[in-house]
Amino acid sequence: MHQYSEILDVYAREILDSRGNPTVEVEVLTEDGTVGRASVPSGASTGQYEAVELRDGGERYGGKGVQNAVEHVNTILADCIIGENIYQQAEIDRKLIRADGSENKSRLGANAILGVSMAVAHAAAKSLEIPLFRYLGGSQALRLPVPMFNVINGGCHTRSALDFQEFMLMPVQAESFSEGLRMAVEIYHQLRKLLDEAGLSVAVGDEGGFAPDLSGAEEAFDYLNRAVKAAGYVPGEEIRFAMDAAASELWDETRGAYYFPGESRMKGKEILRDTEEMIRYYQTLSEGFALWSIEDGLDENDWEGWGHLSAALGKNLQLVGDDLFVTNAKRLKKGIRLGAANAVLVKVNQIGTLTEAFETMELAGKNGYRFVVSHRSGETEDTTIADIAVASGAGQIKTGAPCRGERTAKYNRLLRIEDFLGGMAKYGVDNLSFLC
Ligand SMILES: O=C(O)[C@@H](CO)OP(=O)(O)O
Ligand SMILES: [Mg+2]
């Protein structure tokens, strides 16, 4: 039977994100009376090659970027897809891309386009009365992801002295998602206690992790080690560590090196590292701690360095390209050709449509690259990424710490999905020791 339900209306409004900035929310109405709704996240450590969102404060629209994105949904994009069949996600996404016409979605705004793309998927799933993850992933979508639980925040998500952006827990050896989540939450509470006892700040950063003034990555991992043990687990067994260096933020063109402003401040002298020193630094960290995954270890333009990094550490570590690949199949293809990284971070707003994000994941999977579905540092209560993680079978999701509503919304959605799947639910990263 040919499924058909026509799109009758598309409507966008401004809402707030978790940093108190305006963002886009879109609703799509179909002829059977279904309304699908989605809202769009926004990053702080954005990659240079991301699709372009129209943000307030941007020069392009005289500081009224989000308002313009909303306007584009309500006029051009609405005209373009009203009358389309709601179940034709790929076709609709292609129409949206064509309506924009630019290479990087800068004309109508990646935030405008993504809002429509996601709301269409929500409406389609709802009108079929099936959960979004099943609509997007079919009956094989059974795998719940291991959370990359970002418990210590640094870099541009805080004002602390820590230069690397994220220090994360991965409960890799749990029976189920809910058990893994519980373990990570227990460790989070132990970490809070340890930091508090040491007189360090337990204020949190943009993603809900603590933002203490630590001297560097070693001290951060040391705290993670102690918190894991205090919760009764063994680092390297039930729990592995992950980090996002967000090194594009540290690369200093004029100095021709990676500049560590926090560490420089703490040590009272300028701390610089070149590419080879960065690689050695990661090597030391991976030898000293239960580190399993490093994201954006080097700058987004340093393809050659990424080749070295991958050759040196890619056998034992997951090396994730975020700013490097920006969820873009073209950049990922280049990375695959050059042997850069062995995994890709997937942020739907970096590319601007669901179809393109799924294409990137498919390309990764076919080439032995892992993929990690991710939030942005500026989020809303939208939980689409939780469904995407299950639909794609990614096995990993990065969506912050458990103490901010926009982050727990995703974890809670995953708990509901696990509950829905019951005994069919699977959990975890397939074959932990395999890295290409
Ligand atoms: O770098 C990252 O991976 C993200 C999300 O954690 O941060 P932002 O959304 O600020 O780019
Ligand atoms: Mg990142």
GROMACS .gro file of C-alpha atoms and ligand atoms in nm:
model
  448
    1MET     CA    1   0.000   0.000   0.000
    2HIS     CA    2   0.132   0.341  -0.094
    3GLN     CA    3   0.140   0.562   0.212
    4TYR     CA    4   0.036   0.918   0.161
    5SER     CA    5  -0.044   1.213   0.383
    6GLU     CA    6  -0.004   1.561   0.252
    7ILE     CA    7   0.174   1.843   0.431
    8LEU     CA    8  -0.084   2.116   0.488
    9ASP     CA    9   0.117   2.372   0.682
   10VAL     CA   10   0.463   2.455   0.814
   11TYR     CA   11   0.510   2.705   1.092
   12ALA     CA   12   0.815   2.832   1.284
   13ARG     CA   13   0.859   3.043   1.595
   14GLU     CA   14   1.146   3.161   1.812
   15ILE     CA   15   1.201   2.978   2.141
   16LEU     CA   16   1.492   2.982   2.389
   17ASP     CA   17   1.785   2.743   2.407
   18SER     CA   18   1.970   2.635   2.722
   19ARG     CA   19   2.204   2.933   2.711
   20GLY     CA   20   1.910   3.170   2.701
   21ASN     CA   21   1.959   3.248   2.334
   22PRO     CA   22   1.681   3.241   2.076
   23THR     CA   23   1.654   2.941   1.847
   24VAL     CA   24   1.411   2.800   1.591
   25GLU     CA   25   1.116   2.570   1.660
   26VAL     CA   26   0.916   2.427   1.369
   27GLU     CA   27   0.576   2.260   1.347
   28VAL     CA   28   0.450   2.065   1.048
   29LEU     CA   29   0.080   1.983   1.003
   30THR     CA   30  -0.039   1.697   0.784
   31GLU     CA   31  -0.379   1.636   0.627
   32ASP     CA   32  -0.465   1.365   0.884
   33GLY     CA   33  -0.438   1.629   1.156
   34THR     CA   34  -0.095   1.528   1.290
   35VAL     CA   35   0.147   1.794   1.413
   36GLY     CA   36   0.521   1.717   1.427
   37ARG     CA   37   0.741   1.951   1.622
   38ALA     CA   38   1.119   1.995   1.651
   39SER     CA   39   1.364   2.257   1.772
   40VAL     CA   40   1.719   2.328   1.673
   41PRO     CA   41   2.036   2.325   1.890
   42SER     CA   42   2.339   2.550   1.857
   43GLY     CA   43   2.712   2.507   1.926
   44ALA     CA   44   2.975   2.729   2.088
   45SER     CA   45   3.290   2.555   1.966
   46THR     CA   46   3.160   2.545   1.612
   47GLY     CA   47   3.368   2.403   1.331
   48GLN     CA   48   3.474   2.630   1.048
   49TYR     CA   49   3.314   2.400   0.790
   50GLU     CA   50   2.974   2.354   0.952
   51ALA     CA   51   2.656   2.442   0.766
   52VAL     CA   52   2.576   2.802   0.853
   53GLU     CA   53   2.302   2.878   1.105
   54LEU     CA   54   2.150   3.225   1.112
   55ARG     CA   55   2.222   3.341   1.466
   56ASP     CA   56   2.149   3.663   1.644
   57GLY     CA   57   2.463   3.872   1.673
   58GLY     CA   58   2.577   3.743   1.337
   59GLU     CA   59   2.674   4.015   1.091
   60ARG     CA   60   2.472   3.870   0.811
   61TYR     CA   61   2.125   3.980   0.917
   62GLY     CA   62   2.200   4.278   1.137
   63GLY     CA   63   2.175   4.075   1.459
   64LYS     CA   64   1.835   3.929   1.373
   65GLY     CA   65   1.954   3.593   1.244
   66VAL     CA   66   1.705   3.369   1.422
   67GLN     CA   67   1.415   3.593   1.328
   68ASN     CA   68   1.524   3.565   0.968
   69ALA     CA   69   1.555   3.187   0.992
   70VAL     CA   70   1.198   3.177   1.128
   71GLU     CA   71   1.083   3.399   0.844
   72HIS     CA   72   1.249   3.171   0.588
   73VAL     CA   73   1.063   2.868   0.728
   74ASN     CA   74   0.731   3.050   0.722
   75THR     CA   75   0.769   3.167   0.364
   76ILE     CA   76   1.017   3.003   0.126
   77LEU     CA   77   1.052   2.662   0.296
   78ALA     CA   78   0.680   2.631   0.371
   79ASP     CA   79   0.596   2.708   0.006
   80CYS     CA   80   0.851   2.453  -0.102
   81ILE     CA   81   0.710   2.154   0.088
   82ILE     CA   82   0.338   2.222   0.140
   83GLY     CA   83   0.157   1.960  -0.069
   84GLU     CA   84   0.442   1.706  -0.039
   85ASN     CA   85   0.389   1.357   0.099
   86ILE     CA   86   0.506   1.361   0.464
   87TYR     CA   87   0.662   1.013   0.429
   88GLN     CA   88   0.907   1.120   0.159
   89GLN     CA   89   1.179   1.239   0.399
   90ALA     CA   90   1.468   1.215   0.153
   91GLU     CA   91   1.279   1.391  -0.124
   92ILE     CA   92   1.164   1.666   0.110
   93ASP     CA   93   1.518   1.715   0.240
   94ARG     CA   94   1.647   1.741  -0.115
   95LYS     CA   95   1.384   2.005  -0.194
   96LEU     CA   96   1.492   2.203   0.114
   97ILE     CA   97   1.857   2.184   0.006
   98ARG     CA   98   1.767   2.299  -0.345
   99ALA     CA   99   1.554   2.586  -0.214
  100ASP     CA  100   1.857   2.714  -0.027
  101GLY     CA  101   2.090   2.659  -0.320
  102SER     CA  102   2.415   2.747  -0.141
  103GLU     CA  103   2.702   2.510  -0.061
  104ASN     CA  104   2.667   2.554   0.316
  105LYS     CA  105   2.298   2.643   0.370
  106SER     CA  106   2.394   3.000   0.448
  107ARG     CA  107   2.115   3.156   0.241
  108LEU     CA  108   1.811   3.029   0.428
  109GLY     CA  109   2.003   2.904   0.733
  110ALA     CA  110   2.092   2.551   0.840
  111ASN     CA  111   1.882   2.609   1.152
  112ALA     CA  112   1.575   2.691   0.941
  113ILE     CA  113   1.627   2.388   0.717
  114LEU     CA  114   1.704   2.143   0.999
  115GLY     CA  115   1.398   2.251   1.198
  116VAL     CA  116   1.178   2.163   0.901
  117SER     CA  117   1.361   1.838   0.826
  118MET     CA  118   1.323   1.713   1.185
  119ALA     CA  119   0.963   1.830   1.226
  120VAL     CA  120   0.870   1.641   0.906
  121ALA     CA  121   1.017   1.319   1.051
  122HIS     CA  122   0.829   1.371   1.379
  123ALA     CA  123   0.501   1.430   1.197
  124ALA     CA  124   0.549   1.122   0.978
  125ALA     CA  125   0.624   0.895   1.275
  126LYS     CA  126   0.336   1.035   1.473
  127SER     CA  127   0.088   0.998   1.190
  128LEU     CA  128   0.191   0.629   1.160
  129GLU     CA  129   0.164   0.600   1.539
  130ILE     CA  130   0.513   0.457   1.574
  131PRO     CA  131   0.808   0.593   1.775
  132LEU     CA  132   1.050   0.815   1.583
  133PHE     CA  133   1.345   0.575   1.624
  134ARG     CA  134   1.144   0.298   1.460
  135TYR     CA  135   1.027   0.523   1.178
  136LEU     CA  136   1.386   0.624   1.106
  137GLY     CA  137   1.555   0.291   1.178
  138GLY     CA  138   1.301   0.015   1.112
  139SER     CA  139   1.260  -0.305   1.308
  140GLN     CA  140   1.638  -0.358   1.335
  141ALA     CA  141   1.676  -0.046   1.550
  142LEU     CA  142   1.729  -0.216   1.886
  143ARG     CA  143   2.067  -0.091   2.010
  144LEU     CA  144   2.074   0.163   2.293
  145PRO     CA  145   2.390   0.374   2.297
  146VAL     CA  146   2.664   0.396   2.560
  147PRO     CA  147   2.652   0.749   2.695
  148MET     CA  148   2.961   0.965   2.673
  149PHE     CA  149   2.882   1.130   3.002
  150ASN     CA  150   3.049   1.469   3.009
  151VAL     CA  151   3.119   1.524   3.381
  152ILE     CA  152   3.405   1.774   3.373
  153ASN     CA  153   3.370   2.072   3.142
  154GLY     CA  154   3.646   2.304   3.028
  155GLY     CA  155   3.747   2.498   2.718
  156CYS     CA  156   3.499   2.745   2.580
  157HIS     CA  157   3.207   2.585   2.768
  158THR     CA  158   3.334   2.728   3.100
  159ARG     CA  159   3.553   2.997   3.243
  160SER     CA  160   3.774   2.748   3.429
  161ALA     CA  161   4.145   2.690   3.376
  162LEU     CA  162   4.094   2.355   3.201
  163ASP     CA  163   4.183   2.389   2.836
  164PHE     CA  164   4.042   2.064   2.699
  165GLN     CA  165   3.668   2.092   2.660
  166GLU     CA  166   3.518   1.766   2.784
  167PHE     CA  167   3.610   1.479   3.015
  168MET     CA  168   3.362   1.194   2.988
  169LEU     CA  169   3.267   0.860   3.144
  170MET     CA  170   3.162   0.567   2.929
  171PRO     CA  171   2.986   0.283   3.114
  172VAL     CA  172   3.089   0.028   2.853
  173GLN     CA  173   3.031  -0.283   3.059
  174ALA     CA  174   2.672  -0.269   3.171
  175GLU     CA  175   2.390  -0.507   3.101
  176SER     CA  176   2.160  -0.236   2.973
  177PHE     CA  177   2.138   0.134   2.901
  178SER     CA  178   1.955   0.200   3.227
  179GLU     CA  179   2.222   0.019   3.426
  180GLY     CA  180   2.500   0.206   3.245
  181LEU     CA  181   2.325   0.535   3.306
  182ARG     CA  182   2.282   0.455   3.676
  183MET     CA  183   2.652   0.374   3.710
  184ALA     CA  184   2.753   0.698   3.540
  185VAL     CA  185   2.515   0.898   3.759
  186GLU     CA  186   2.656   0.737   4.075
  187ILE     CA  187   3.006   0.837   3.966
  188TYR     CA  188   2.886   1.189   3.890
  189HIS     CA  189   2.760   1.223   4.249
  190GLN     CA  190   3.087   1.086   4.388
  191LEU     CA  191   3.279   1.333   4.174
  192ARG     CA  192   3.075   1.619   4.312
  193LYS     CA  193   3.160   1.506   4.664
  194LEU     CA  194   3.532   1.477   4.592
  195LEU     CA  195   3.551   1.819   4.431
  196ASP     CA  196   3.352   1.974   4.711
  197GLU     CA  197   3.575   1.818   4.977
  198ALA     CA  198   3.880   1.956   4.798
  199GLY     CA  199   3.729   2.305   4.813
  200LEU     CA  200   3.689   2.315   4.435
  201SER     CA  201   3.394   2.465   4.253
  202VAL     CA  202   3.099   2.237   4.181
  203ALA     CA  203   2.936   2.497   3.957
  204VAL     CA  204   2.854   2.345   3.621
  205GLY     CA  205   2.933   2.431   3.261
  206ASP     CA  206   2.707   2.451   2.956
  207GLU     CA  207   2.665   2.074   2.935
  208GLY     CA  208   2.608   2.011   3.305
  209GLY     CA  209   2.956   1.882   3.392
  210PHE     CA  210   3.149   2.040   3.678
  211ALA     CA  211   3.382   2.325   3.592
  212PRO     CA  212   3.658   2.324   3.857
  213ASP     CA  213   3.986   2.509   3.817
  214LEU     CA  214   4.209   2.206   3.761
  215SER     CA  215   4.569   2.225   3.649
  216GLY     CA  216   4.523   2.010   3.341
  217ALA     CA  217   4.402   1.685   3.188
  218GLU     CA  218   4.602   1.466   3.429
  219GLU     CA  219   4.428   1.614   3.731
  220ALA     CA  220   4.088   1.585   3.562
  221PHE     CA  221   4.143   1.216   3.487
  222ASP     CA  222   4.277   1.165   3.837
  223TYR     CA  223   3.947   1.295   3.976
  224LEU     CA  224   3.756   1.069   3.738
  225ASN     CA  225   3.961   0.770   3.857
  226ARG     CA  226   3.890   0.847   4.220
  227ALA     CA  227   3.519   0.907   4.157
  228VAL     CA  228   3.486   0.578   3.967
  229LYS     CA  229   3.653   0.389   4.252
  230ALA     CA  230   3.451   0.570   4.518
  231ALA     CA  231   3.135   0.454   4.339
  232GLY     CA  232   3.264   0.095   4.357
  233TYR     CA  233   3.371   0.045   3.996
  234VAL     CA  234   3.700  -0.024   3.823
  235PRO     CA  235   3.836   0.224   3.568
  236GLY     CA  236   3.925   0.037   3.252
  237GLU     CA  237   3.672  -0.236   3.323
  238GLU     CA  238   3.313  -0.119   3.369
  239ILE     CA  239   3.411   0.236   3.291
  240ARG     CA  240   3.631   0.386   3.020
  241PHE     CA  241   3.710   0.752   2.973
  242ALA     CA  242   3.661   0.977   2.673
  243MET     CA  243   3.768   1.334   2.608
  244ASP     CA  244   3.695   1.608   2.360
  245ALA     CA  245   4.008   1.819   2.323
  246ALA     CA  246   3.826   2.057   2.085
  247ALA     CA  247   4.175   2.136   1.957
  248SER     CA  248   4.057   2.370   1.682
  249GLU     CA  249   3.977   2.612   1.965
  250LEU     CA  250   4.337   2.583   2.094
  251TRP     CA  251   4.514   2.615   1.759
  252ASP     CA  252   4.677   2.958   1.738
  253GLU     CA  253   4.760   3.059   1.385
  254THR     CA  254   4.994   3.343   1.483
  255ARG     CA  255   5.189   3.129   1.729
  256GLY     CA  256   5.186   2.835   1.484
  257ALA     CA  257   5.109   2.598   1.772
  258TYR     CA  258   4.839   2.487   2.014
  259TYR     CA  259   4.815   2.744   2.290
  260PHE     CA  260   4.686   2.640   2.635
  261PRO     CA  261   4.558   2.962   2.799
  262GLY     CA  262   4.439   2.804   3.127
  263GLU     CA  263   4.753   2.600   3.183
  264SER     CA  264   4.963   2.906   3.095
  265ARG     CA  265   4.776   3.107   3.356
  266MET     CA  266   4.815   2.837   3.623
  267LYS     CA  267   5.186   2.789   3.552
  268GLY     CA  268   5.268   3.155   3.497
  269LYS     CA  269   5.436   3.087   3.162
  270GLU     CA  270   5.322   3.039   2.804
  271ILE     CA  271   5.234   2.675   2.732
  272LEU     CA  272   5.247   2.582   2.364
  273ARG     CA  273   5.242   2.238   2.200
  274ASP     CA  274   5.306   2.148   1.838
  275THR     CA  275   5.132   1.861   1.658
  276GLU     CA  276   5.383   1.595   1.756
  277GLU     CA  277   5.379   1.714   2.119
  278MET     CA  278   4.998   1.692   2.119
  279ILE     CA  279   5.018   1.334   1.992
  280ARG     CA  280   5.273   1.245   2.262
  281TYR     CA  281   5.054   1.413   2.522
  282TYR     CA  282   4.757   1.194   2.422
  283GLN     CA  283   4.982   0.890   2.422
  284THR     CA  284   5.090   0.964   2.780
  285LEU     CA  285   4.730   1.024   2.889
  286SER     CA  286   4.617   0.698   2.730
  287GLU     CA  287   4.896   0.508   2.906
  288GLY     CA  288   4.819   0.662   3.244
  289PHE     CA  289   4.440   0.642   3.239
  290ALA     CA  290   4.155   0.428   3.106
  291LEU     CA  291   4.116   0.655   2.807
  292TRP     CA  292   3.934   0.495   2.513
  293SER     CA  293   3.819   0.784   2.294
  294ILE     CA  294   3.967   1.121   2.195
  295GLU     CA  295   3.762   1.371   1.994
  296ASP     CA  296   3.915   1.655   1.792
  297GLY     CA  297   4.266   1.583   1.912
  298LEU     CA  298   4.401   1.816   1.645
  299ASP     CA  299   4.290   2.120   1.448
  300GLU     CA  300   4.020   2.091   1.178
  301ASN     CA  301   4.266   2.193   0.903
  302ASP     CA  302   4.556   1.972   1.003
  303TRP     CA  303   4.487   1.671   0.778
  304GLU     CA  304   4.851   1.571   0.783
  305GLY     CA  305   4.864   1.582   1.163
  306TRP     CA  306   4.546   1.373   1.179
  307GLY     CA  307   4.720   1.114   0.963
  308HIS     CA  308   5.008   1.100   1.213
  309LEU     CA  309   4.774   1.094   1.511
  310SER     CA  310   4.574   0.808   1.361
  311ALA     CA  311   4.882   0.609   1.267
  312ALA     CA  312   5.027   0.654   1.616
  313LEU     CA  313   4.718   0.596   1.831
  314GLY     CA  314   4.436   0.469   1.608
  315LYS     CA  315   4.501   0.103   1.686
  316ASN     CA  316   4.420   0.146   2.054
  317LEU     CA  317   4.201   0.452   2.073
  318GLN     CA  318   3.883   0.573   1.914
  319LEU     CA  319   3.976   0.898   1.739
  320VAL     CA  320   3.665   1.102   1.666
  321GLY     CA  321   3.645   1.381   1.410
  322ASP     CA  322   3.397   1.653   1.505
  323ASP     CA  323   3.514   1.990   1.370
  324LEU     CA  324   3.725   1.785   1.130
  325PHE     CA  325   3.430   1.616   0.955
  326VAL     CA  326   3.135   1.838   1.057
  327THR     CA  327   2.896   1.549   0.977
  328ASN     CA  328   2.973   1.615   0.611
  329ALA     CA  329   3.009   1.313   0.383
  330LYS     CA  330   3.255   1.499   0.157
  331ARG     CA  331   3.491   1.573   0.443
  332LEU     CA  332   3.450   1.224   0.582
  333LYS     CA  333   3.539   1.077   0.240
  334LYS     CA  334   3.858   1.282   0.243
  335GLY     CA  335   3.935   1.158   0.595
  336ILE     CA  336   3.878   0.797   0.492
  337ARG     CA  337   4.110   0.844   0.194
  338LEU     CA  338   4.383   0.998   0.410
  339GLY     CA  339   4.340   0.759   0.702
  340ALA     CA  340   4.241   1.041   0.936
  341ALA     CA  341   4.052   0.939   1.255
  342ASN     CA  342   3.851   0.619   1.293
  343ALA     CA  343   3.517   0.765   1.403
  344VAL     CA  344   3.291   1.060   1.327
  345LEU     CA  345   3.080   1.275   1.556
  346VAL     CA  346   2.730   1.328   1.417
  347LYS     CA  347   2.555   1.655   1.492
  348VAL     CA  348   2.250   1.708   1.278
  349ASN     CA  349   2.279   2.085   1.281
  350GLN     CA  350   2.634   2.071   1.140
  351ILE     CA  351   2.491   1.945   0.812
  352GLY     CA  352   2.130   2.066   0.823
  353THR     CA  353   1.908   1.773   0.718
  354LEU     CA  354   1.833   1.429   0.859
  355THR     CA  355   1.892   1.263   0.524
  356GLU     CA  356   2.245   1.399   0.496
  357ALA     CA  357   2.325   1.304   0.856
  358PHE     CA  358   2.212   0.945   0.789
  359GLU     CA  359   2.416   0.938   0.467
  360THR     CA  360   2.725   1.035   0.664
  361MET     CA  361   2.658   0.761   0.919
  362GLU     CA  362   2.611   0.507   0.641
  363LEU     CA  363   2.937   0.611   0.479
  364ALA     CA  364   3.114   0.580   0.813
  365GLY     CA  365   2.969   0.236   0.883
  366LYS     CA  366   3.062   0.103   0.539
  367ASN     CA  367   3.421   0.213   0.588
  368GLY     CA  368   3.469   0.073   0.936
  369TYR     CA  369   3.445   0.412   1.105
  370ARG     CA  370   3.238   0.429   1.421
  371PHE     CA  371   2.992   0.713   1.471
  372VAL     CA  372   2.877   0.894   1.783
  373VAL     CA  373   2.549   1.086   1.783
  374SER     CA  374   2.590   1.417   1.964
  375HIS     CA  375   2.408   1.712   2.112
  376ARG     CA  376   2.533   2.074   2.098
  377SER     CA  377   2.638   2.282   2.395
  378GLY     CA  378   2.330   2.498   2.337
  379GLU     CA  379   2.031   2.263   2.345
  380THR     CA  380   1.656   2.257   2.393
  381GLU     CA  381   1.426   1.992   2.538
  382ASP     CA  382   1.403   1.837   2.191
  383THR     CA  383   1.501   1.468   2.207
  384THR     CA  384   1.537   1.383   1.838
  385ILE     CA  385   1.904   1.280   1.880
  386ALA     CA  386   1.810   1.005   2.126
  387ASP     CA  387   1.591   0.849   1.857
  388ILE     CA  388   1.859   0.901   1.593
  389ALA     CA  389   2.113   0.720   1.811
  390VAL     CA  390   1.888   0.415   1.837
  391ALA     CA  391   1.767   0.433   1.476
  392SER     CA  392   2.122   0.435   1.343
  393GLY     CA  393   2.257   0.175   1.586
  394ALA     CA  394   2.544   0.415   1.660
  395GLY     CA  395   2.617   0.250   1.994
  396GLN     CA  396   2.736   0.580   2.142
  397ILE     CA  397   2.571   0.911   2.230
  398LYS     CA  398   2.724   1.228   2.366
  399THR     CA  399   2.466   1.434   2.548
  400GLY     CA  400   2.615   1.587   2.861
  401ALA     CA  401   2.579   1.539   3.235
  402PRO     CA  402   2.263   1.453   3.426
  403CYS     CA  403   2.188   1.779   3.597
  404ARG     CA  404   2.039   2.004   3.333
  405GLY     CA  405   1.693   1.944   3.193
  406GLU     CA  406   1.790   1.976   2.829
  407ARG     CA  407   2.047   1.695   2.883
  408THR     CA  408   1.832   1.467   3.101
  409ALA     CA  409   1.554   1.501   2.840
  410LYS     CA  410   1.770   1.290   2.604
  411TYR     CA  411   1.862   1.033   2.870
  412ASN     CA  412   1.502   1.006   2.979
  413ARG     CA  413   1.391   0.955   2.620
  414LEU     CA  414   1.644   0.671   2.591
  415LEU     CA  415   1.507   0.516   2.910
  416ARG     CA  416   1.160   0.526   2.758
  417ILE     CA  417   1.285   0.369   2.435
  418GLU     CA  418   1.457   0.092   2.633
  419ASP     CA  419   1.136   0.033   2.824
  420PHE     CA  420   0.938   0.021   2.500
  421LEU     CA  421   1.176  -0.237   2.348
  422GLY     CA  422   1.174  -0.452   2.661
  423GLY     CA  423   1.367  -0.777   2.620
  424MET     CA  424   1.461  -0.693   2.259
  425ALA     CA  425   1.679  -0.398   2.363
  426LYS     CA  426   2.054  -0.431   2.309
  427TYR     CA  427   2.317  -0.209   2.464
  428GLY     CA  428   2.669  -0.105   2.401
  429VAL     CA  429   2.956  -0.053   2.164
  430ASP     CA  430   2.997  -0.349   1.935
  431ASN     CA  431   3.340  -0.509   1.982
  432LEU     CA  432   3.520  -0.259   2.204
  433SER     CA  433   3.866  -0.374   2.110
  434PHE     CA  434   3.822  -0.332   1.736
  435LEU     CA  435   3.952  -0.003   1.604
  436CYS     CA  436   4.054   0.045   1.245
  437LIG     O1  437   3.247   2.024   2.059
  437LIG     C1  438   3.148   1.955   2.081
  437LIG     O2  439   3.153   1.836   2.061
  437LIG     C2  440   3.018   2.017   2.123
  437LIG     C3  441   2.922   1.935   2.198
  437LIG     O3  442   2.974   1.878   2.315
  437LIG     O4  443   3.028   2.147   2.166
  437LIG     P1  444   2.961   2.265   2.077
  437LIG     O5  445   2.819   2.231   2.059
  437LIG     O6  446   2.986   2.390   2.156
  437LIG     O7  447   3.035   2.264   1.946
  438MG      MG  448   3.359   1.836   1.983
   0.00000   0.00000   0.00000
